[in-house]
Short mmCIF file of C-alpha atoms in Angstrom, two decimals:
data_model
loop_
_atom_site.label_atom_id
_atom_site.label_comp_id
_atom_site.label_asym_id
_atom_site.label_seq_id
_atom_site.Cartn_x
_atom_site.Cartn_y
_atom_site.Cartn_z
CA MET A 1 21.52 -6.69 8.48
CA CYS A 2 20.58 -10.22 9.55
CA GLY A 3 17.81 -12.35 8.08
CA ILE A 4 15.10 -13.76 10.34
CA VAL A 5 12.55 -16.51 9.72
CA GLY A 6 9.71 -18.03 11.71
CA ILE A 7 7.23 -20.78 10.74
CA TYR A 8 4.40 -21.92 13.01
CA ASN A 9 1.57 -24.38 12.47
CA GLU A 10 -0.87 -24.98 15.32
CA LYS A 11 -2.04 -28.38 14.05
CA LYS A 12 0.93 -30.22 12.56
CA LYS A 13 4.70 -30.34 12.31
CA ILE A 14 6.40 -27.95 9.95
CA ASP A 15 8.65 -29.15 7.13
CA LYS A 16 12.29 -28.74 8.23
CA LYS A 17 13.48 -28.71 4.61
CA VAL A 18 11.18 -25.77 3.89
CA LEU A 19 12.50 -23.94 6.98
CA ASN A 20 16.06 -24.47 5.75
CA GLU A 21 15.21 -23.29 2.21
CA ILE A 22 13.51 -20.11 3.45
CA THR A 23 16.45 -19.36 5.75
CA LYS A 24 18.93 -20.06 2.95
CA ALA A 25 17.11 -17.50 0.75
CA LEU A 26 18.29 -14.80 3.20
CA LYS A 27 21.97 -15.76 3.13
CA HIS A 28 22.87 -12.47 1.42
CA ARG A 29 21.72 -10.64 4.55
CA GLY A 30 23.89 -12.65 6.93
CA PRO A 31 27.18 -14.04 5.62
CA CYS A 32 28.74 -14.66 9.06
CA SER A 33 26.63 -17.63 10.20
CA ASN A 34 23.24 -19.25 9.72
CA GLY A 35 21.16 -21.68 11.72
CA THR A 36 17.69 -23.05 12.45
CA LYS A 37 15.90 -24.38 15.52
CA VAL A 38 12.75 -26.49 15.73
CA ALA A 39 10.61 -26.43 18.89
CA LEU A 40 7.10 -27.07 20.21
CA ASN A 41 7.14 -30.73 19.14
CA GLY A 42 8.07 -29.75 15.60
CA LYS A 43 5.30 -27.17 15.14
CA LEU A 44 7.59 -24.13 15.38
CA GLY A 45 10.69 -23.39 13.33
CA ILE A 46 13.04 -20.43 13.74
CA GLY A 47 15.86 -19.43 11.37
CA ASN A 48 18.57 -16.79 11.18
CA THR A 49 21.36 -15.60 8.89
CA ARG A 50 23.73 -13.38 10.86
CA LEU A 51 25.74 -10.30 9.99
CA ALA A 52 27.83 -9.87 13.15
CA LEU A 53 28.12 -6.31 14.46
CA VAL A 54 28.19 -6.76 18.24
CA ASP A 55 30.04 -9.62 20.01
CA LEU A 56 31.47 -11.18 16.86
CA TYR A 57 32.03 -14.64 18.40
CA ASP A 58 30.13 -17.88 17.76
CA ARG A 59 28.54 -17.69 21.22
CA SER A 60 26.22 -14.99 19.85
CA ASN A 61 25.18 -16.84 16.70
CA GLN A 62 21.47 -17.22 16.19
CA PRO A 63 18.89 -18.50 16.78
CA LEU A 64 20.08 -17.80 20.32
CA GLU A 65 18.75 -19.91 23.19
CA VAL A 66 18.94 -18.43 26.69
CA ASP A 67 17.02 -19.72 29.72
CA ASN A 68 13.52 -20.56 28.42
CA PHE A 69 13.74 -18.33 25.36
CA THR A 70 14.76 -18.68 21.71
CA ILE A 71 15.24 -15.60 19.55
CA THR A 72 16.07 -14.67 15.98
CA PHE A 73 16.90 -10.98 15.70
CA ASN A 74 17.69 -8.48 12.96
CA GLY A 75 18.93 -5.01 13.83
CA GLU A 76 20.76 -3.38 16.69
CA ILE A 77 19.85 -2.23 20.20
CA TYR A 78 21.99 0.89 20.53
CA ASN A 79 21.50 1.25 24.29
CA HIS A 80 22.24 -2.41 25.06
CA LYS A 81 25.18 -1.55 27.34
CA GLU A 82 23.05 0.73 29.49
CA LEU A 83 20.28 -1.89 29.67
CA ARG A 84 22.83 -4.62 30.49
CA LYS A 85 24.13 -2.57 33.42
CA GLU A 86 20.59 -2.01 34.72
CA LEU A 87 19.72 -5.69 34.35
CA LYS A 88 22.87 -6.80 36.18
CA GLN A 89 21.89 -4.57 39.08
CA SER A 90 18.57 -6.48 39.15
CA GLY A 91 20.43 -9.81 39.42
CA HIS A 92 20.62 -10.96 35.80
CA SER A 93 23.76 -12.66 34.50
CA PHE A 94 24.95 -12.89 30.89
CA ARG A 95 26.92 -15.42 28.87
CA THR A 96 27.45 -13.23 25.80
CA LEU A 97 28.20 -9.56 25.13
CA SER A 98 25.50 -9.35 22.45
CA ASP A 99 22.55 -7.01 22.27
CA THR A 100 20.55 -10.11 21.28
CA GLU A 101 20.83 -11.55 24.79
CA VAL A 102 19.92 -8.15 26.24
CA ILE A 103 16.55 -8.42 24.44
CA ILE A 104 15.84 -11.74 26.16
CA LYS A 105 16.90 -10.56 29.62
CA SER A 106 14.93 -7.32 29.19
CA PHE A 107 11.82 -9.33 28.32
CA GLU A 108 12.38 -11.53 31.39
CA GLU A 109 12.57 -8.42 33.56
CA TRP A 110 9.92 -6.14 32.06
CA GLY A 111 7.78 -8.23 29.69
CA ILE A 112 6.32 -6.35 26.72
CA LYS A 113 7.21 -3.04 28.43
CA ALA A 114 10.78 -3.83 27.37
CA PHE A 115 9.91 -3.01 23.75
CA ASN A 116 9.67 0.68 24.68
CA LYS A 117 13.03 0.56 26.45
CA PHE A 118 14.93 -0.42 23.29
CA ASN A 119 16.70 2.43 21.51
CA GLY A 120 17.38 0.89 18.14
CA CYS A 121 16.14 -0.60 14.91
CA PHE A 122 14.88 -4.15 15.21
CA ALA A 123 12.69 -6.97 14.05
CA PHE A 124 12.74 -10.14 16.09
CA ILE A 125 10.86 -13.36 16.75
CA LEU A 126 10.90 -14.44 20.40
CA TYR A 127 9.70 -17.83 21.62
CA ASP A 128 8.81 -18.04 25.31
CA LYS A 129 8.99 -21.79 26.02
CA LYS A 130 7.84 -21.59 29.65
CA ASN A 131 4.65 -19.64 28.92
CA GLU A 132 4.23 -21.11 25.42
CA LYS A 133 3.93 -17.78 23.67
CA LEU A 134 5.43 -16.45 20.46
CA TYR A 135 6.17 -12.76 19.84
CA VAL A 136 6.95 -11.13 16.48
CA VAL A 137 8.09 -7.55 17.08
CA ARG A 138 8.99 -4.58 14.85
CA ASP A 139 10.70 -1.36 15.95
CA PRO A 140 8.70 1.86 16.51
CA ILE A 141 9.60 3.59 13.21
CA GLY A 142 9.72 0.41 11.10
CA LYS A 143 13.41 0.63 10.16
CA LYS A 144 13.64 -3.15 10.03
CA GLN A 145 11.15 -4.98 7.85
CA ILE A 146 9.32 -8.19 8.65
CA VAL A 147 6.62 -9.62 6.35
CA TYR A 148 4.19 -12.47 6.85
CA ILE A 149 1.52 -14.70 5.34
CA LYS A 150 -0.68 -17.60 6.40
CA ALA A 151 0.03 -20.25 3.77
CA LYS A 152 -2.56 -22.57 2.26
CA ASN A 153 -1.33 -25.48 4.42
CA GLY A 154 -1.87 -23.50 7.65
CA ASP A 155 1.73 -22.40 8.17
CA TRP A 156 2.23 -18.89 9.52
CA ILE A 157 5.43 -17.63 7.87
CA PHE A 158 7.43 -14.60 8.98
CA ALA A 159 10.60 -13.41 7.23
CA SER A 160 12.79 -10.38 6.58
CA GLU A 161 12.01 -10.44 2.86
CA VAL A 162 9.18 -11.49 0.57
CA LYS A 163 11.53 -13.57 -1.62
CA ALA A 164 12.14 -15.90 1.33
CA ILE A 165 8.41 -16.41 1.92
CA LEU A 166 7.98 -17.28 -1.78
CA LYS A 167 10.23 -20.32 -1.22
CA HIS A 168 7.36 -21.95 0.67
CA PRO A 169 5.61 -24.54 -1.54
CA PHE A 170 2.14 -23.38 -0.44
CA VAL A 171 2.69 -19.69 -1.23
CA ASP A 172 2.09 -18.22 -4.68
CA ALA A 173 3.55 -14.97 -6.03
CA GLU A 174 0.57 -12.87 -7.04
CA PRO A 175 0.47 -9.09 -7.58
CA ASN A 176 -1.53 -6.86 -5.24
CA ILE A 177 -3.01 -4.72 -8.03
CA ASN A 178 -4.66 -2.15 -5.75
CA ARG A 179 -1.34 -1.38 -4.06
CA PHE A 180 0.41 -0.97 -7.43
CA ILE A 181 -2.29 1.45 -8.65
CA ALA A 182 -2.15 3.48 -5.43
CA ASP A 183 1.65 3.80 -5.48
CA LEU A 184 2.53 4.07 -9.15
CA VAL A 185 -0.45 6.06 -10.40
CA PHE A 186 -1.55 8.16 -7.43
CA LYS A 187 1.80 8.03 -5.57
CA PHE A 188 0.45 7.42 -2.08
CA PHE A 189 0.29 4.46 0.26
CA THR A 190 -3.16 3.01 0.82
CA ASP A 191 -2.46 0.66 3.70
CA LYS A 192 1.03 0.37 5.13
CA LYS A 193 0.32 -3.22 6.17
CA GLU A 194 -0.09 -4.24 2.53
CA THR A 195 2.82 -5.29 0.32
CA HIS A 196 2.76 -5.40 -3.48
CA PHE A 197 2.19 -9.16 -3.19
CA LYS A 198 -1.31 -10.48 -2.66
CA ASN A 199 -1.93 -11.84 0.88
CA ILE A 200 1.58 -10.98 2.08
CA PHE A 201 1.64 -8.24 4.71
CA HIS A 202 4.06 -6.08 6.70
CA VAL A 203 4.09 -6.28 10.48
CA PRO A 204 3.34 -2.58 11.11
CA ALA A 205 5.92 -0.33 12.76
CA GLY A 206 5.53 -0.12 16.53
CA HIS A 207 3.44 -3.32 16.65
CA TYR A 208 3.90 -6.91 17.72
CA PHE A 209 2.20 -10.21 17.00
CA ILE A 210 1.40 -12.48 19.92
CA PHE A 211 0.55 -16.18 19.55
CA ASP A 212 -0.75 -18.11 22.55
CA LEU A 213 0.63 -21.52 21.60
CA LYS A 214 -0.96 -23.29 24.57
CA LYS A 215 -4.52 -22.04 24.22
CA ARG A 216 -4.22 -21.85 20.40
CA LEU A 217 -6.13 -18.61 20.33
CA LYS A 218 -6.33 -16.48 17.21
CA PRO A 219 -3.10 -14.42 17.02
CA LYS A 220 -3.36 -10.73 17.88
CA ILE A 221 -1.51 -7.71 16.53
CA LYS A 222 -0.99 -5.08 19.22
CA LYS A 223 0.44 -1.57 19.12
CA TYR A 224 3.10 -0.76 21.72
CA TRP A 225 4.31 2.63 20.37
CA ASP A 226 2.66 5.53 18.57
CA ILE A 227 4.24 8.83 17.52
CA ASP A 228 0.92 10.57 18.21
CA ARG A 229 1.44 9.89 21.92
CA LEU A 230 4.50 12.15 21.99
CA SER A 231 3.91 15.59 23.42
CA VAL A 232 4.92 18.50 21.17
CA LYS A 233 6.24 21.68 22.74
CA ASN A 234 5.46 25.11 21.28
CA TYR A 235 8.64 26.91 20.20
CA TYR A 236 9.19 30.58 19.43
CA ARG A 237 11.83 32.60 17.56
CA LYS A 238 13.71 33.34 20.80
CA ASP A 239 14.09 29.57 21.34
CA ILE A 240 16.19 29.02 18.19
CA PRO A 241 19.62 28.99 19.96
CA SER A 242 18.44 26.43 22.54
CA ILE A 243 16.83 24.32 19.79
CA VAL A 244 20.11 24.25 17.86
CA ASP A 245 22.01 23.22 21.01
CA GLU A 246 19.47 20.50 21.79
CA PHE A 247 19.57 19.20 18.20
CA ASN A 248 23.37 19.12 18.26
CA SER A 249 23.35 17.19 21.54
CA LEU A 250 20.75 14.67 20.33
CA LEU A 251 22.49 14.07 17.01
CA ASN A 252 25.88 13.63 18.69
CA ASP A 253 24.41 11.12 21.12
CA SER A 254 22.66 9.24 18.29
CA VAL A 255 25.89 8.97 16.28
CA ARG A 256 27.87 7.94 19.38
CA LEU A 257 25.46 5.08 20.09
CA ARG A 258 25.43 3.85 16.50
CA ILE A 259 29.17 3.85 15.96
CA ASP A 260 29.80 1.86 19.14
CA ALA A 261 30.04 -1.57 17.47
CA ASP A 262 32.59 -4.38 17.48
CA ALA A 263 32.71 -4.26 13.68
CA GLU A 264 34.26 -1.23 12.01
CA VAL A 265 31.76 1.41 10.92
CA GLY A 266 31.96 3.63 7.82
CA SER A 267 29.74 6.24 6.20
CA ILE A 268 27.81 6.71 2.97
CA ILE A 269 27.98 10.41 2.17
CA SER A 270 25.84 12.17 -0.42
CA GLY A 271 27.21 15.66 0.06
CA GLY A 272 23.95 16.85 1.57
CA ILE A 273 23.51 18.43 5.01
CA ASP A 274 22.33 15.38 6.95
CA SER A 275 24.91 12.83 5.74
CA SER A 276 27.66 15.46 6.04
CA LEU A 277 26.80 16.19 9.67
CA ILE A 278 26.63 12.50 10.53
CA THR A 279 29.90 11.73 8.70
CA LYS A 280 31.81 14.49 10.49
CA MET A 281 30.58 13.39 13.92
CA ALA A 282 31.15 9.69 13.17
CA SER A 283 34.71 10.33 11.98
CA GLU A 284 35.53 12.08 15.24
CA TYR A 285 34.31 9.12 17.29
CA HIS A 286 36.12 6.73 14.93
CA ASN A 287 39.45 8.53 15.33
CA LYS A 288 39.29 8.12 19.10
CA LYS A 289 39.14 4.33 18.62
CA TYR A 290 41.16 3.59 15.44
CA LYS A 291 44.39 4.80 13.86
CA LYS A 292 43.33 3.76 10.35
CA PRO A 293 41.24 6.18 8.28
CA PHE A 294 37.48 6.50 8.59
CA GLU A 295 36.09 5.00 5.37
CA CYS A 296 33.56 7.13 3.48
CA PHE A 297 31.75 6.12 0.31
CA THR A 298 30.14 8.32 -2.33
CA ILE A 299 28.95 8.00 -5.93
CA LYS A 300 30.79 9.21 -9.04
CA TYR A 301 28.89 9.09 -12.32
CA SER A 302 30.71 8.13 -15.51
CA GLN A 303 29.67 11.33 -17.29
CA GLY A 304 30.83 14.47 -15.51
CA GLU A 305 31.29 15.32 -11.84
CA ASN A 306 28.05 15.64 -9.95
CA LYS A 307 27.49 18.37 -7.34
CA ASP A 308 27.09 15.81 -4.55
CA LEU A 309 30.55 14.38 -5.24
CA LYS A 310 32.05 17.87 -5.23
CA ASN A 311 30.52 18.62 -1.81
CA ALA A 312 31.64 15.24 -0.42
CA LYS A 313 35.22 15.96 -1.52
CA ILE A 314 35.19 19.40 0.11
CA LEU A 315 33.94 17.93 3.40
CA CYS A 316 36.38 15.00 3.49
CA ASN A 317 39.32 17.30 2.69
CA GLN A 318 38.45 19.31 5.79
CA MET A 319 38.34 16.27 8.09
CA LYS A 320 41.23 14.40 9.66
CA ASN A 321 42.10 10.77 9.00
CA VAL A 322 39.35 10.20 6.43
CA LYS A 323 39.43 8.18 3.19
CA LEU A 324 36.84 8.98 0.51
CA ASN A 325 36.01 6.02 -1.73
CA GLU A 326 34.42 7.04 -5.04
CA ILE A 327 32.11 4.33 -6.40
CA LYS A 328 31.95 4.82 -10.16
CA ILE A 329 28.50 4.35 -11.68
CA ASP A 330 27.99 3.71 -15.39
CA ASN A 331 25.19 5.94 -16.68
CA ASN A 332 24.00 3.17 -19.00
CA ILE A 333 21.92 0.83 -16.85
CA THR A 334 21.22 -2.47 -18.60
CA ILE A 335 18.02 -4.50 -18.30
CA SER A 336 19.93 -7.29 -16.54
CA LYS A 337 21.09 -4.82 -13.88
CA LEU A 338 17.56 -3.52 -13.46
CA ASP A 339 16.39 -7.10 -12.97
CA LYS A 340 18.93 -7.56 -10.17
CA ILE A 341 17.88 -4.29 -8.56
CA THR A 342 14.19 -5.24 -8.77
CA PHE A 343 14.91 -8.63 -7.21
CA SER A 344 16.75 -6.90 -4.39
CA LEU A 345 14.11 -4.22 -3.77
CA GLU A 346 11.08 -6.57 -4.05
CA GLU A 347 8.71 -3.58 -4.00
CA PRO A 348 8.73 -0.28 -5.96
CA LEU A 349 10.39 2.81 -4.50
CA LEU A 350 9.32 6.23 -5.70
CA ASP A 351 12.88 7.58 -5.77
CA LYS A 352 15.42 6.65 -8.45
CA VAL A 353 18.33 7.08 -6.00
CA PHE A 354 18.03 3.36 -5.24
CA ILE A 355 19.85 2.62 -8.54
CA PRO A 356 23.20 4.20 -7.61
CA GLN A 357 22.77 3.04 -4.01
CA PHE A 358 22.46 -0.55 -5.22
CA MET A 359 25.62 -0.20 -7.28
#
């Protein structure tokens, strides 16, 4: 979970100290390294705090500069090895083993069509120096957040979290009352672009921003993916066995791709069907690679044993080479803890499970 930052002003140089402060505000997302780059005669600043998962060496620290591109990237491209192989066959060479560089090379090869080739969760800011264009991209489902605002001094600011944007001296923290009413009273989302902060917006899932830095045209938000474009097949009762087989194959492949990292992977298990399935499959892939136990984590409340914990214990006892870590949660949540949770969340969630998850 890296932190990404971008600041652009079409008329004047950005403040490097502000860029550093905004990037620093995301240090909790990326403890492995952090850095900033300034380009476009000082009008563009890019920052990153890195949590290393793939290619753990300094050569893959960000912002990463390759050829005529600079990128700051949060997330993971699960099919990066397959894309790397395809790109090598087309004549591309690589100096890192990171999925970050694969994004750049894919864009060189396929342009914006590359966005639909990525199997993963991602939010990234890509600066194309040669063509003087800036892209801000979010994955199709919106797994990775990126928020933005145009500040009072003309700075466009993009970041992984609202709290980073609020470090900018020309941005005020004001509540978006209509969004609060819609969510907390009527319990539905009015506009998924809106945040609970006035004038701060989400880059929508499956969309990208494009800035033409040379022509200085008004930036555009474009959609590159839409779930409504997927064709849906009609299934019947007789199809159930084949559906189960297809589901099993897809889930296995999804877990295989996600566990293939250079950092060790564990599992948070609730005891429910979905996390139990994923944990069992992940442990099997883990045991092919490591001798040490597959680390699982679940919640134990201070008062009594919850049903989820009981189910998690049953599952882990049936698996090989698995260690179940019970995270004890005190039932008495103090105001100070709630303050920390609120600061972390930034926006309300309509499910109280975030409290034990935070702990």
